[in-house]
Coordinates of C-alpha atoms and ligand atoms in Angstrom, one line a residue:
M223 CA -27.9 53.8 -39.5
V224 CA -27.4 51.5 -42.4
V225 CA -24.7 51.6 -44.9
L226 CA -24.1 49.2 -47.7
V227 CA -20.3 49.5 -49.1
Y228 CA -19.4 48.0 -52.5
G229 CA -16.4 48.1 -53.5
S230 CA -14.1 47.5 -56.3
P231 CA -10.3 46.5 -57.5
G232 CA -8.6 50.0 -58.0
G233 CA -10.9 51.9 -56.9
R234 CA -14.7 52.9 -54.4
L235 CA -18.0 52.6 -55.0
T236 CA -19.1 53.5 -52.0
Q237 CA -45.5 73.7 -44.2
A238 CA -47.6 76.6 -44.7
L239 CA -48.6 80.9 -44.0
T240 CA -47.3 83.5 -45.7
R241 CA -47.1 84.1 -41.3
V242 CA -45.2 81.6 -41.9
L243 CA -43.2 82.1 -44.6
V244 CA -41.7 85.5 -43.2
L245 CA -40.8 83.5 -39.9
V246 CA -39.2 81.0 -41.9
Q247 CA -36.4 84.0 -43.9
L248 CA -36.1 85.9 -41.3
V249 CA -35.5 83.1 -38.8
G250 CA -32.3 82.5 -42.1
V251 CA -31.4 85.9 -41.6
F252 CA -31.0 85.6 -37.6
L253 CA -28.8 81.7 -38.3
S254 CA -26.3 83.1 -40.3
G255 CA -25.7 86.1 -37.8
M256 CA -26.3 84.6 -34.7
T257 CA -25.2 81.3 -34.8
G258 CA -23.6 80.6 -37.4
A259 CA -25.7 78.0 -38.8
I260 CA -27.2 78.4 -41.9
A261 CA -28.6 81.3 -44.8
P262 CA -31.8 81.3 -46.9
M263 CA -31.2 80.7 -50.3
G264 CA -32.0 82.9 -52.9
R265 CA -34.8 80.3 -54.6
R266 CA -38.0 80.2 -55.4
W267 CA -39.5 78.8 -52.8
G268 CA -43.6 77.7 -53.2
P269 CA -46.1 77.4 -49.8
D270 CA -43.7 74.5 -48.1
G271 CA -40.8 76.2 -47.8
P272 CA -37.9 76.2 -51.3
V273 CA -39.1 74.4 -53.7
Q274 CA -36.4 71.5 -54.6
P275 CA -36.9 70.9 -58.3
I276 CA -38.0 67.5 -58.8
A277 CA -34.8 66.8 -61.4
R278 CA -30.9 68.2 -60.7
T279 CA -27.5 67.1 -62.0
R280 CA -23.9 69.2 -61.3
S281 CA -20.4 69.0 -61.6
V282 CA -17.4 70.2 -59.6
L283 CA -14.8 71.3 -62.3
L284 CA -11.6 72.9 -61.3
D285 CA -9.5 75.4 -63.1
T286 CA -6.3 74.6 -63.3
K287 CA -4.4 77.3 -63.5
T288 CA -6.5 79.6 -61.1
G289 CA -6.8 76.8 -59.1
Q290 CA -10.6 77.5 -58.3
L291 CA -12.8 75.7 -57.9
S292 CA -16.5 76.2 -59.9
L293 CA -19.8 74.7 -60.3
V294 CA -21.7 73.7 -62.9
D295 CA -25.0 72.5 -63.8
G296 CA -25.3 69.5 -66.0
R297 CA -22.4 66.3 -66.0
R298 CA -18.5 66.9 -67.4
S299 CA -16.6 64.4 -68.1
D300 CA -13.3 66.6 -66.7
A301 CA -15.5 67.5 -62.9
V302 CA -14.1 66.8 -60.0
A303 CA -17.7 66.1 -58.6
W304 CA -20.8 65.3 -59.9
A305 CA -23.5 64.7 -58.4
N306 CA -27.6 64.3 -59.4
L307 CA -30.2 63.7 -57.0
T308 CA -34.1 62.7 -58.3
N309 CA -36.8 64.3 -55.5
A310 CA -39.7 62.0 -55.6
I311 CA -40.5 62.1 -51.4
H312 CA -44.1 63.1 -52.3
E313 CA -44.0 59.8 -55.2
T314 CA -42.4 57.5 -52.9
G315 CA -41.3 59.7 -49.7
W316 CA -37.9 59.3 -50.6
A317 CA -35.5 61.2 -53.0
F318 CA -32.4 60.0 -53.9
L319 CA -29.3 61.1 -54.9
E320 CA -26.0 59.7 -56.5
L321 CA -22.9 61.7 -56.3
G322 CA -19.2 60.7 -57.8
T323 CA -15.8 62.2 -57.8
S324 CA -13.0 61.3 -60.2
G325 CA -9.6 59.6 -60.1
R326 CA -7.9 61.5 -62.3
Y327 CA -7.5 64.1 -58.7
N328 CA -6.1 63.7 -55.6
D329 CA -8.1 62.5 -52.5
S330 CA -8.8 65.9 -50.4
L331 CA -10.0 67.7 -53.6
Q332 CA -12.4 64.8 -55.0
A333 CA -13.4 64.8 -50.9
Y334 CA -14.3 68.1 -51.1
A335 CA -15.7 68.8 -54.8
A336 CA -18.3 65.8 -52.9
G337 CA -19.4 68.1 -50.3
M338 CA -19.5 70.9 -52.7
V339 CA -21.8 69.5 -55.7
E340 CA -24.3 68.2 -53.1
A341 CA -24.3 70.5 -51.8
A342 CA -25.6 72.3 -55.1
V343 CA -28.2 69.5 -55.7
S344 CA -29.7 69.6 -52.2
E345 CA -29.4 72.7 -50.8
E346 CA -33.1 73.2 -50.7
L347 CA -33.6 70.1 -48.9
I348 CA -30.8 70.6 -46.7
Y349 CA -32.9 74.0 -45.2
M350 CA -36.2 72.2 -45.0
H351 CA -34.6 69.5 -43.3
W352 CA -32.5 72.5 -41.3
M353 CA -36.0 73.8 -40.6
N354 CA -37.4 71.3 -39.7
T355 CA -35.9 69.5 -37.3
V356 CA -32.3 71.7 -36.0
V357 CA -33.4 75.4 -35.7
N358 CA -33.8 76.7 -32.3
Y359 CA -31.5 73.8 -31.2
C360 CA -28.5 76.0 -30.2
G361 CA -30.9 79.7 -30.6
P362 CA -31.8 81.5 -32.3
F363 CA -34.9 82.0 -30.2
E364 CA -33.7 79.0 -27.9
Y365 CA -30.7 78.4 -26.2
E366 CA -30.1 76.7 -22.9
V367 CA -27.1 79.3 -22.6
G368 CA -24.9 77.1 -19.9
Y369 CA -25.1 73.3 -21.8
C370 CA -24.6 75.5 -25.1
E371 CA -21.5 76.7 -23.8
K372 CA -20.3 73.4 -23.2
L373 CA -21.1 71.3 -26.5
K374 CA -19.4 74.2 -28.2
S375 CA -16.4 74.5 -26.8
F376 CA -16.4 70.6 -26.8
L377 CA -16.5 70.3 -30.1
E378 CA -13.8 73.5 -30.6
A379 CA -11.7 71.3 -28.5
N380 CA -12.4 68.2 -30.4
L381 CA -11.9 69.6 -34.4
E382 CA -8.6 71.5 -33.2
W383 CA -7.3 67.5 -31.2
M384 CA -8.0 66.0 -34.5
Q385 CA -6.6 68.3 -36.5
E386 CA -3.5 68.5 -34.5
E387 CA -3.1 64.4 -35.2
M388 CA -3.6 65.2 -38.5
E389 CA -0.4 66.8 -39.2
L390 CA 0.9 64.6 -36.6
N391 CA 0.0 61.5 -38.5
R392 CA 0.3 63.0 -42.1
D393 CA 0.7 58.9 -42.9
S394 CA -1.6 57.5 -41.3
I395 CA -4.1 56.3 -43.5
Y396 CA -6.4 55.7 -40.4
W397 CA -6.4 59.8 -40.2
H398 CA -6.3 60.5 -44.5
Q399 CA -9.7 59.3 -44.1
V400 CA -10.8 61.3 -40.8
R401 CA -8.9 64.4 -42.9
L402 CA -11.2 63.2 -45.6
T403 CA -14.8 63.5 -44.2
L404 CA -14.1 66.1 -42.2
L405 CA -12.5 67.9 -46.3
Q406 CA -15.8 66.4 -47.4
L407 CA -18.4 68.2 -44.4
K408 CA -16.3 70.8 -44.8
G409 CA -17.2 71.2 -48.9
L410 CA -20.8 70.9 -47.9
E411 CA -21.1 73.9 -45.2
D412 CA -18.1 75.9 -48.0
S413 CA -20.8 75.5 -50.9
Y414 CA -24.1 76.3 -49.2
G415 CA -22.6 79.3 -48.0
G416 CA -21.6 80.6 -50.9
H417 CA -18.1 80.7 -49.7
V418 CA -15.6 78.2 -51.7
T419 CA -12.3 77.8 -50.8
F420 CA -10.8 74.2 -51.1
P421 CA -8.6 74.1 -47.8
T422 CA -4.5 72.5 -47.9
G423 CA -3.3 72.8 -44.5
R424 CA -5.4 73.9 -41.7
F425 CA -8.8 74.4 -41.7
T426 CA -12.4 74.9 -39.1
I427 CA -15.3 74.1 -39.1
K428 CA -18.1 75.4 -37.4
P429 CA -19.3 73.9 -34.2
L430 CA -22.8 74.6 -34.1
G431 CA -23.7 74.9 -38.2
F432 CA -23.9 72.3 -40.7
L433 CA -21.9 69.5 -38.2
L434 CA -25.3 69.4 -35.9
L435 CA -26.9 67.6 -39.0
Q436 CA -24.0 65.1 -38.5
L437 CA -24.3 64.6 -34.7
S438 CA -27.8 63.7 -34.4
G439 CA -26.2 60.4 -33.5
D440 CA -23.0 61.7 -30.8
L441 CA -26.0 64.1 -29.3
E442 CA -28.0 62.3 -27.9
D443 CA -25.0 60.9 -25.7
L444 CA -23.1 64.3 -25.4
E445 CA -27.5 65.5 -24.0
P446 CA -26.9 64.3 -20.9
A447 CA -22.6 64.0 -20.8
L448 CA -22.4 67.7 -20.5
N449 CA -25.7 68.0 -18.5
K450 CA -28.2 69.4 -20.6
S451 CA -31.4 69.8 -18.6
K452 CA -34.1 68.2 -21.4
T453 CA -32.5 65.5 -23.0
K454 CA -33.5 64.4 -26.6
R455 CA -33.4 60.6 -25.5
A456 CA -36.4 59.7 -23.3
L457 CA -36.1 56.7 -21.1
G458 CA -36.7 53.5 -22.3
S459 CA -37.1 55.4 -26.0
G460 CA -36.4 52.9 -28.6
S461 CA -34.1 54.3 -31.8
C462 CA -34.9 51.8 -34.5
S463 CA -35.4 47.3 -35.0
A464 CA -32.7 44.9 -37.5
L465 CA -33.5 41.6 -38.2
I466 CA -30.8 39.4 -39.7
K467 CA -32.9 36.0 -41.1
L468 CA -31.4 33.1 -42.2
L469 CA -33.8 31.2 -44.5
P470 CA -34.3 27.7 -44.4
G471 CA -31.3 25.6 -46.3
Q472 CA -29.1 29.1 -45.8
R473 CA -30.4 29.9 -49.5
D474 CA -30.0 33.5 -48.9
L475 CA -29.3 36.0 -46.0
L476 CA -31.7 38.7 -45.6
V477 CA -30.6 42.0 -44.2
A478 CA -33.2 44.8 -42.8
H479 CA -33.9 48.0 -40.4
N480 CA -37.0 50.1 -40.1
T481 CA -35.6 53.7 -38.5
W482 CA -37.2 55.3 -35.3
N483 CA -37.1 58.4 -35.5
S484 CA -39.5 62.0 -35.3
Y485 CA -41.4 62.2 -37.7
Q486 CA -39.9 66.1 -38.4
N487 CA -36.6 63.6 -39.6
M488 CA -39.0 62.3 -42.2
L489 CA -36.9 64.1 -45.5
R490 CA -34.8 62.0 -45.9
I491 CA -32.3 60.7 -49.1
I492 CA -30.9 57.3 -50.0
K493 CA -27.5 58.7 -51.3
K494 CA -24.7 56.8 -53.1
Y495 CA -21.7 57.7 -53.1
S496 CA -18.2 56.6 -55.4
F497 CA -15.0 58.2 -54.5
Q498 CA -12.3 57.0 -56.6
F499 CA -9.5 57.4 -54.1
H500 CA -6.4 56.7 -54.6
E501 CA -5.8 55.5 -50.5
S502 CA -7.4 53.4 -49.8
P503 CA -7.2 49.6 -49.4
Q504 CA -7.3 47.0 -52.7
G505 CA -10.1 43.9 -52.7
G506 CA -13.6 43.1 -54.3
W507 CA -16.2 43.5 -51.2
A508 CA -19.7 43.6 -50.6
W509 CA -20.7 44.2 -46.4
V510 CA -24.2 46.3 -44.7
T511 CA -23.1 47.2 -41.5
L512 CA -26.1 48.9 -40.0
E513 CA -26.9 49.3 -35.8
T514 CA -29.5 50.5 -32.9
T515 CA -28.8 52.6 -30.4
I516 CA -28.1 51.1 -27.3
G517 CA -28.0 54.3 -25.5
N518 CA -25.5 54.5 -22.2
N519 CA -27.9 54.7 -17.7
N520 CA -25.2 54.7 -16.1
P521 CA -23.5 58.3 -15.4
A522 CA -20.6 57.0 -14.0
L523 CA -19.9 56.6 -17.3
W524 CA -19.9 60.3 -19.0
K525 CA -16.7 60.4 -17.7
Y526 CA -15.8 58.6 -21.1
V527 CA -16.6 61.5 -22.8
Q528 CA -13.7 63.5 -24.0
P529 CA -13.0 65.7 -26.3
E530 CA -9.3 64.4 -26.8
G531 CA -8.3 61.2 -28.0
S532 CA -12.0 61.0 -29.1
V533 CA -13.3 60.9 -32.7
L534 CA -16.9 61.4 -32.7
E535 CA -19.3 58.0 -34.4
W536 CA -20.3 60.0 -37.0
V537 CA -16.9 60.3 -38.6
R538 CA -15.9 56.3 -37.1
N539 CA -18.4 54.8 -38.6
I540 CA -17.4 56.7 -42.2
V541 CA -13.5 55.4 -41.7
A542 CA -14.8 51.6 -40.6
N543 CA -16.7 51.5 -43.8
R544 CA -13.7 52.4 -46.1
L545 CA -10.7 51.3 -44.6
A546 CA -11.9 47.5 -43.2
L547 CA -11.7 44.4 -45.7
D548 CA -13.7 42.3 -43.0
G549 CA -16.3 43.0 -40.1
A550 CA -12.8 42.1 -37.8
M551 CA -11.1 44.6 -39.1
W552 CA -14.3 47.0 -39.1
A553 CA -14.9 46.0 -34.9
D554 CA -10.8 47.1 -35.0
I555 CA -10.7 50.6 -36.7
F556 CA -14.6 51.4 -34.8
K557 CA -13.6 50.8 -31.5
K558 CA -11.0 53.6 -32.1
F559 CA -10.9 56.5 -30.1
N560 CA -13.7 55.6 -28.6
S561 CA -16.0 59.0 -28.3
G562 CA -18.3 57.2 -25.9
T563 CA -21.1 58.5 -28.3
Y564 CA -23.8 58.2 -30.0
N565 CA -23.5 54.0 -28.4
N566 CA -25.1 51.2 -30.6
Q567 CA -25.2 47.7 -30.9
W568 CA -23.1 47.2 -34.6
M569 CA -23.7 44.3 -36.7
V570 CA -22.1 43.9 -39.8
V571 CA -22.7 41.3 -42.4
D572 CA -19.7 39.7 -44.6
Y573 CA -21.7 39.0 -47.9
K574 CA -18.8 37.4 -48.9
V575 CA -17.8 34.3 -47.3
F576 CA -22.2 33.7 -47.4
V577 CA -22.1 30.5 -49.6
P578 CA -26.3 30.2 -50.6
G579 CA -27.2 26.4 -50.1
E580 CA -23.6 25.9 -48.1
P581 CA -23.2 24.9 -44.4
S582 CA -21.5 27.5 -41.8
P583 CA -18.4 28.8 -42.5
G584 CA -17.7 29.3 -39.2
S585 CA -16.9 33.0 -38.1
K586 CA -16.6 36.0 -41.0
V587 CA -20.2 36.3 -42.0
L588 CA -21.6 38.2 -38.6
T589 CA -19.8 40.6 -36.7
I590 CA -21.2 42.2 -33.5
L591 CA -19.9 45.4 -31.7
E592 CA -21.3 46.9 -29.0
Q593 CA -20.6 50.3 -28.0
I594 CA -21.1 52.5 -24.3
P595 CA -18.3 55.3 -22.6
G596 CA -15.2 53.9 -21.7
M597 CA -16.4 50.1 -23.4
V598 CA -16.3 48.7 -26.9
V599 CA -17.3 45.2 -27.0
V600 CA -16.5 42.8 -30.2
A601 CA -18.1 39.3 -31.6
D602 CA -18.2 37.1 -34.1
K603 CA -21.4 36.0 -34.5
T604 CA -21.6 33.7 -37.3
E605 CA -21.8 30.7 -35.4
E606 CA -24.8 31.5 -33.2
L607 CA -26.4 33.1 -36.9
Y608 CA -26.1 29.9 -38.0
Q609 CA -28.2 28.3 -35.3
K610 CA -30.9 30.2 -34.4
T611 CA -30.6 31.8 -38.5
Y612 CA -32.0 35.2 -37.2
W613 CA -30.8 38.0 -35.1
A614 CA -32.6 40.4 -34.0
S615 CA -31.7 44.1 -32.9
Y616 CA -34.0 45.9 -31.2
N617 CA -31.8 48.6 -28.6
L618 CA -30.7 46.0 -25.7
P619 CA -27.2 44.9 -26.1
S620 CA -26.7 42.0 -25.9
F621 CA -23.2 41.3 -24.0
E622 CA -24.1 40.7 -20.7
T623 CA -20.4 42.7 -19.1
V624 CA -21.9 45.2 -21.7
F625 CA -25.3 44.5 -20.0
N626 CA -25.0 45.2 -16.8
A627 CA -22.3 48.4 -17.3
S628 CA -25.0 50.3 -19.1
G629 CA -27.0 51.2 -15.8
L630 CA -29.7 48.5 -17.5
P631 CA -29.5 46.2 -14.3
A632 CA -31.5 49.2 -12.6
L633 CA -34.0 49.4 -14.8
V634 CA -34.9 45.8 -15.1
T635 CA -35.3 46.1 -11.2
R636 CA -38.0 49.6 -11.3
Y637 CA -39.6 48.8 -14.7
G638 CA -38.9 44.9 -15.2
D639 CA -38.6 42.7 -18.0
W640 CA -39.3 45.0 -20.2
F641 CA -35.6 46.1 -20.2
S642 CA -33.9 42.7 -20.2
Y643 CA -32.0 41.1 -23.1
E644 CA -34.9 38.8 -23.7
G645 CA -38.0 39.3 -22.3
S646 CA -38.6 42.9 -24.1
P647 CA -41.3 43.4 -26.2
R648 CA -40.0 43.3 -29.5
A649 CA -36.9 40.8 -28.0
Q650 CA -40.6 37.9 -27.6
I651 CA -41.8 39.3 -31.4
F652 CA -38.6 38.5 -33.2
H653 CA -38.3 35.0 -31.7
R654 CA -42.5 34.5 -32.1
N655 CA -42.4 35.5 -35.3
Q656 CA -39.1 34.9 -37.4
S657 CA -39.4 31.4 -38.2
G658 CA -42.4 32.9 -40.3
V659 CA -39.8 34.8 -42.8
H660 CA -38.8 33.0 -45.9
D661 CA -38.5 35.6 -48.7
M662 CA -38.5 40.1 -48.7
D663 CA -42.8 40.0 -48.7
S664 CA -42.6 38.4 -45.9
M665 CA -39.7 40.4 -44.6
I666 CA -40.9 43.2 -44.9
R667 CA -44.1 42.2 -43.3
L668 CA -42.2 41.7 -40.2
M669 CA -40.4 44.7 -40.2
R670 CA -43.2 46.7 -41.2
Y671 CA -45.5 45.0 -38.3
N672 CA -47.0 46.4 -35.3
N673 CA -50.6 45.5 -34.2
F674 CA -50.5 46.6 -30.7
L675 CA -54.4 47.1 -30.5
H676 CA -54.7 42.8 -30.7
D677 CA -51.4 41.8 -30.4
P678 CA -50.5 39.8 -26.2
L679 CA -46.7 41.3 -26.9
S680 CA -47.5 44.2 -26.9
W681 CA -48.9 45.4 -24.0
C682 CA -48.3 46.5 -20.9
I683 CA -49.7 46.1 -17.5
A684 CA -47.9 49.0 -16.0
C685 CA -49.9 51.8 -18.6
S686 CA -53.1 52.6 -19.6
P687 CA -54.6 51.6 -21.3
H688 CA -52.8 48.4 -21.9
P689 CA -52.5 47.8 -25.4
N690 CA -49.4 50.4 -26.3
A691 CA -48.0 51.8 -29.9
E692 CA -44.1 51.4 -28.8
N693 CA -44.5 48.1 -28.1
A694 CA -43.9 46.2 -31.7
I695 CA -41.0 45.9 -34.5
S696 CA -42.3 48.9 -36.3
A697 CA -43.0 51.4 -32.7
R698 CA -46.4 54.1 -33.3
S699 CA -45.8 56.4 -31.2
D700 CA -48.2 58.2 -32.3
L701 CA -51.0 56.3 -30.9
N702 CA -51.3 56.4 -27.5
P703 CA -53.5 58.1 -25.9
A704 CA -52.3 62.0 -24.8
N705 CA -54.1 60.7 -21.7
G706 CA -53.3 57.4 -20.9
S707 CA -51.1 56.8 -17.8
Y708 CA -47.5 55.2 -18.2
P709 CA -45.0 54.6 -16.3
F710 CA -41.5 56.3 -18.5
Q711 CA -41.4 58.8 -21.7
A712 CA -41.0 56.4 -24.1
L713 CA -45.0 54.7 -24.2
H714 CA -46.1 58.0 -24.2
Q715 CA -48.3 59.7 -26.6
R716 CA -45.1 61.4 -28.9
S717 CA -44.3 62.1 -32.5
H718 CA -42.3 58.6 -32.7
G719 CA -42.7 55.6 -34.5
G720 CA -40.5 53.5 -36.9
I721 CA -40.7 56.4 -40.0
D722 CA -39.2 53.4 -43.0
M723 CA -38.0 50.1 -43.8
K724 CA -35.0 48.5 -46.5
V725 CA -34.2 44.9 -46.6
T726 CA -31.5 43.6 -48.9
N727 CA -30.0 40.2 -50.3
L728 CA -27.4 38.7 -51.3
K729 CA -28.4 39.6 -55.4
L730 CA -28.6 42.8 -54.0
S731 CA -26.8 43.4 -52.0
K732 CA -24.1 42.7 -54.6
A733 CA -25.6 45.8 -56.9
L734 CA -26.2 48.4 -53.3
R735 CA -29.7 46.9 -54.3
L736 CA -32.2 47.6 -51.6
Q737 CA -36.0 47.1 -51.3
A738 CA -37.2 50.0 -49.1
I739 CA -40.4 51.9 -48.0
S740 CA -40.3 55.6 -46.2
G741 CA -42.5 56.2 -43.2
P742 CA -44.4 55.4 -40.8
T743 CA -45.8 51.2 -40.9
W744 CA -50.1 51.3 -42.1
D745 CA -49.9 47.6 -42.7
Q746 CA -52.4 46.6 -39.5
V747 CA -53.0 50.6 -38.1
P748 CA -54.4 53.4 -40.0
A749 CA -51.7 55.4 -42.0
F750 CA -49.9 58.7 -40.8
Q751 CA -51.4 62.3 -41.7
W752 CA -50.4 65.2 -40.5
S753 CA -52.9 67.6 -40.0
T754 CA -55.7 65.4 -38.7
S755 CA -52.8 63.7 -36.6
P756 CA -51.8 65.4 -32.7
F757 CA -49.1 67.4 -33.8
N758 CA -49.6 69.2 -37.1
S759 CA -48.3 72.6 -34.7
L760 CA -45.2 70.6 -35.9
L761 CA -43.2 71.5 -38.8
H762 CA -42.3 69.3 -41.1
M763 CA -41.6 71.7 -44.9
G764 CA -41.6 69.3 -47.3
Q765 CA -42.9 66.3 -46.4
P766 CA -45.9 64.6 -47.5
D767 CA -49.8 65.7 -45.3
L768 CA -50.1 61.7 -46.2
W769 CA -48.1 59.5 -44.8
K770 CA -49.0 56.3 -47.3
F771 CA -46.5 54.7 -49.3
L772 CA -45.9 51.0 -50.9
P773 CA -42.1 49.3 -51.1
I774 CA -40.2 50.0 -53.9
E775 CA -36.9 48.9 -55.5
V776 CA -33.9 51.0 -55.1
W777 CA -31.2 49.9 -58.8
W778 CA -28.6 52.2 -59.4
D779 CA -27.0 52.2 -62.8
Ligands
LIG1050 C1 -28.3 60.1 -62.4 O1 -28.8 61.0 -63.7 C2 -28.8 59.4 -64.7 C3 -28.5 59.6 -66.1 O2 -29.4 60.7 -66.5 C4 -30.0 58.6 -64.5 O3 -29.8 57.3 -65.2 C5 -30.4 58.4 -63.0 O4 -31.0 58.0 -62.7 C6 -30.1 59.4 -62.4 N1 -30.3 59.4 -60.6 C7 -30.7 60.0 -59.9 C8 -30.1 59.9 -58.4 O5 -31.2 60.5 -59.8
LIG1051 C1 -4.8 68.4 -54.1 O1 -4.7 69.3 -55.0 C2 -5.2 70.3 -55.4 C3 -5.4 71.4 -56.5 O2 -4.7 70.5 -57.1 C4 -3.7 71.4 -54.2 O3 -4.0 72.1 -54.2 C5 -3.6 70.1 -53.1 O4 -2.5 70.4 -52.4 C6 -3.1 69.1 -53.7 N1 -3.1 67.6 -52.1 C7 -3.9 68.1 -50.7 C8 -2.9 66.8 -50.3 O5 -5.0 68.7 -51.0
LIG1052 C1 -22.4 67.1 -14.9 O1 -23.2 67.1 -13.8 C2 -22.3 66.7 -12.7 C3 -23.2 65.5 -11.2 O2 -23.3 67.5 -10.9 C4 -20.7 67.1 -12.1 O3 -19.6 66.1 -11.8 C5 -20.2 66.9 -14.2 O4 -18.5 67.3 -13.8 C6 -20.5 67.9 -15.1 N1 -20.6 67.4 -15.9 C7 -19.8 68.6 -16.7 C8 -19.7 68.4 -18.4 O5 -20.2 69.3 -16.7
LIG1053 C1 -24.0 40.6 -14.5 O1 -24.8 40.9 -13.2 C2 -25.2 40.4 -12.4 C3 -26.2 40.2 -11.3 O2 -25.7 41.0 -11.0 C4 -24.1 38.4 -12.9 O3 -25.1 37.5 -12.4 C5 -23.7 38.2 -14.0 O4 -22.5 37.9 -13.5 C6 -22.7 39.3 -14.5 N1 -22.7 39.4 -15.3 C7 -21.5 39.6 -16.4 C8 -21.3 39.3 -16.8 O5 -20.9 40.3 -15.3
LIG1054 C1 -46.1 37.5 -36.1 O1 -47.3 36.4 -35.2 C2 -48.6 36.6 -34.7 C3 -49.6 35.3 -34.2 O2 -49.2 34.4 -34.4 C4 -49.1 36.6 -36.1 O3 -50.7 36.8 -35.5 C5 -49.6 37.8 -37.0 O4 -50.0 37.4 -38.1 C6 -47.6 37.2 -37.2 N1 -47.1 38.5 -37.9 C7 -46.5 38.0 -38.8 C8 -45.8 40.3 -39.8 O5 -46.0 37.0 -39.0
LIG1055 C1 -59.4 59.9 -22.4 O1 -59.7 60.2 -24.4 C2 -60.7 59.5 -24.2 C3 -61.2 60.6 -25.6 O2 -60.1 61.0 -26.1 C4 -61.7 59.2 -23.9 O3 -62.4 58.3 -24.7 C5 -61.1 58.6 -22.2 O4 -62.3 58.1 -21.7 C6 -60.5 59.0 -22.0 N1 -59.6 58.9 -20.9 C7 -59.8 59.3 -19.7 C8 -58.9 57.9 -18.6 O5 -59.6 60.6 -19.4

């Protein structure tokens, strides 16, 4: 996950046969009845699922007499919230969403209306993404009963605890932002379901509904914590690469990230939210927050994952992005109510203290935070960045205390350097290749780099065959032979890899701009194509068959 945050004084910018189709519609009916999740829509259907129009703009209006909120087409100047979505997935691999709210309405109404309008412009994509990634997680056809019941009670208890805290702490800006985040989700769920009612007091969110989409990261840890038998996270699985690179002469600071995930997750939307919240800090700032997942391999720590006293990670990171004014403050806010779920190494890059051409300001440019259950460690790494000229992140904790506590030493003993902070394949590739980054293009090449058949650093000695497509800056685990032999799950053939690349620099970040590529890398390897891959039977509604896109520059009006 990467978030670019920019603020200004006074406000916040902040697939398929007919048979399959029928099945899909049936699944929708079951979902609405059984798990209270997502119902099918009365939308136009193509051969590949519901048809998302190329472009659509909608607004949410408030009837001041009745207090009712309603959705209308187009952008209206008196709207509480408006959004437009351009679907360019078949041309670029991305859809783009721009959403704004009006400061004439209170924060709560803005947040709920934002959720409403987002669902209204992106409902087909939401449906297809749900079908590709979430359906059957806890029903309707497959169900790990014990786990799903534990998960449901955990989430209900957690939502209940947060509602109590919100009532007890009405004057707290922290709980105000938690409430706004949940109200936005509530607006999304209500609008998608066609029953809109703005809640003024306590409200409920379905534990196994839209929340599951928000929770995908938190679930990686809720699953082992709640003893799920088959877990999402494969042992040792990479989950994102990141590189922060100070160019020679400090002439620019580049921040780049690529997301690693299952290929079913490739319906992607780049979003820009502009909220006009009243109760948020004043001041001009521009920073980038990004993470790679470190996970937890020490079962003794799962006892710290509890529904009371925890705010799940997906909420904590939004709240920290909205309330912090610098990296240290971001870390202070983020670490409160550590849920021990979605355990990541976070990097906060503060562009407002980076001065091109100047020596290190000593602090504040780069803050690193690492979270595992029961522990959060934070340090300012500005000096190290200026000395080494780069910070690389590749799913291993950099703080020894975190490394030791999270069960990694045992994995190093068992499997060797693959799990060590300095010896893992990506640590070595970044170390060898970072000095070749001198501009945006060379950064993009490194972030898309995967020459596993020829690069000795991609070798896995214990594997047959030795070259492994997971051991690269941008993994292509689909290219590992199915009949190979591998020491652990991450190195097997999987429908998994780096599915994008995003990069920004000082100039672009100030305008919330970035360069981006969607889909698995094809620089040194053949492009991924569903129909010729071993994974064609996995649902991938709405996705292009061939993933072969060039970089694009994302800009906003
Ligand atoms: C939203 O609409 C504006 C005005 O028509 C257009 O310039 C912009 O590109 C649209 N943005 C998206 C993300 O569709
Ligand atoms: C916000 O505005 C709405 C509509 O006017 C109102 O019902 C609500 O009480 C206001 N305040 C909060 C905190 O929701
Ligand atoms: C998970 O299993 C462990 C070991 O059997 C047990 O101690 C723990 O209470 C279980 N946790 C949950 C949430 O069921
Ligand atoms: C981590 O474990 C290693 C090996 O047991 C030990 O040498 C080191 O001191 C530990 N580091 C910390 C910070 O606990
Ligand atoms: C990384 O380094 C290797 C070895 O020097 C080189 O062959 C390769 O082209 C480099 N890749 C990138 C993207 O810089
Ligand atoms: C694995 O399958 C490939 C063809 O897909 C074949 O060439 C190779 O000999 C097989 N290797 C083993 C170890 O069975």
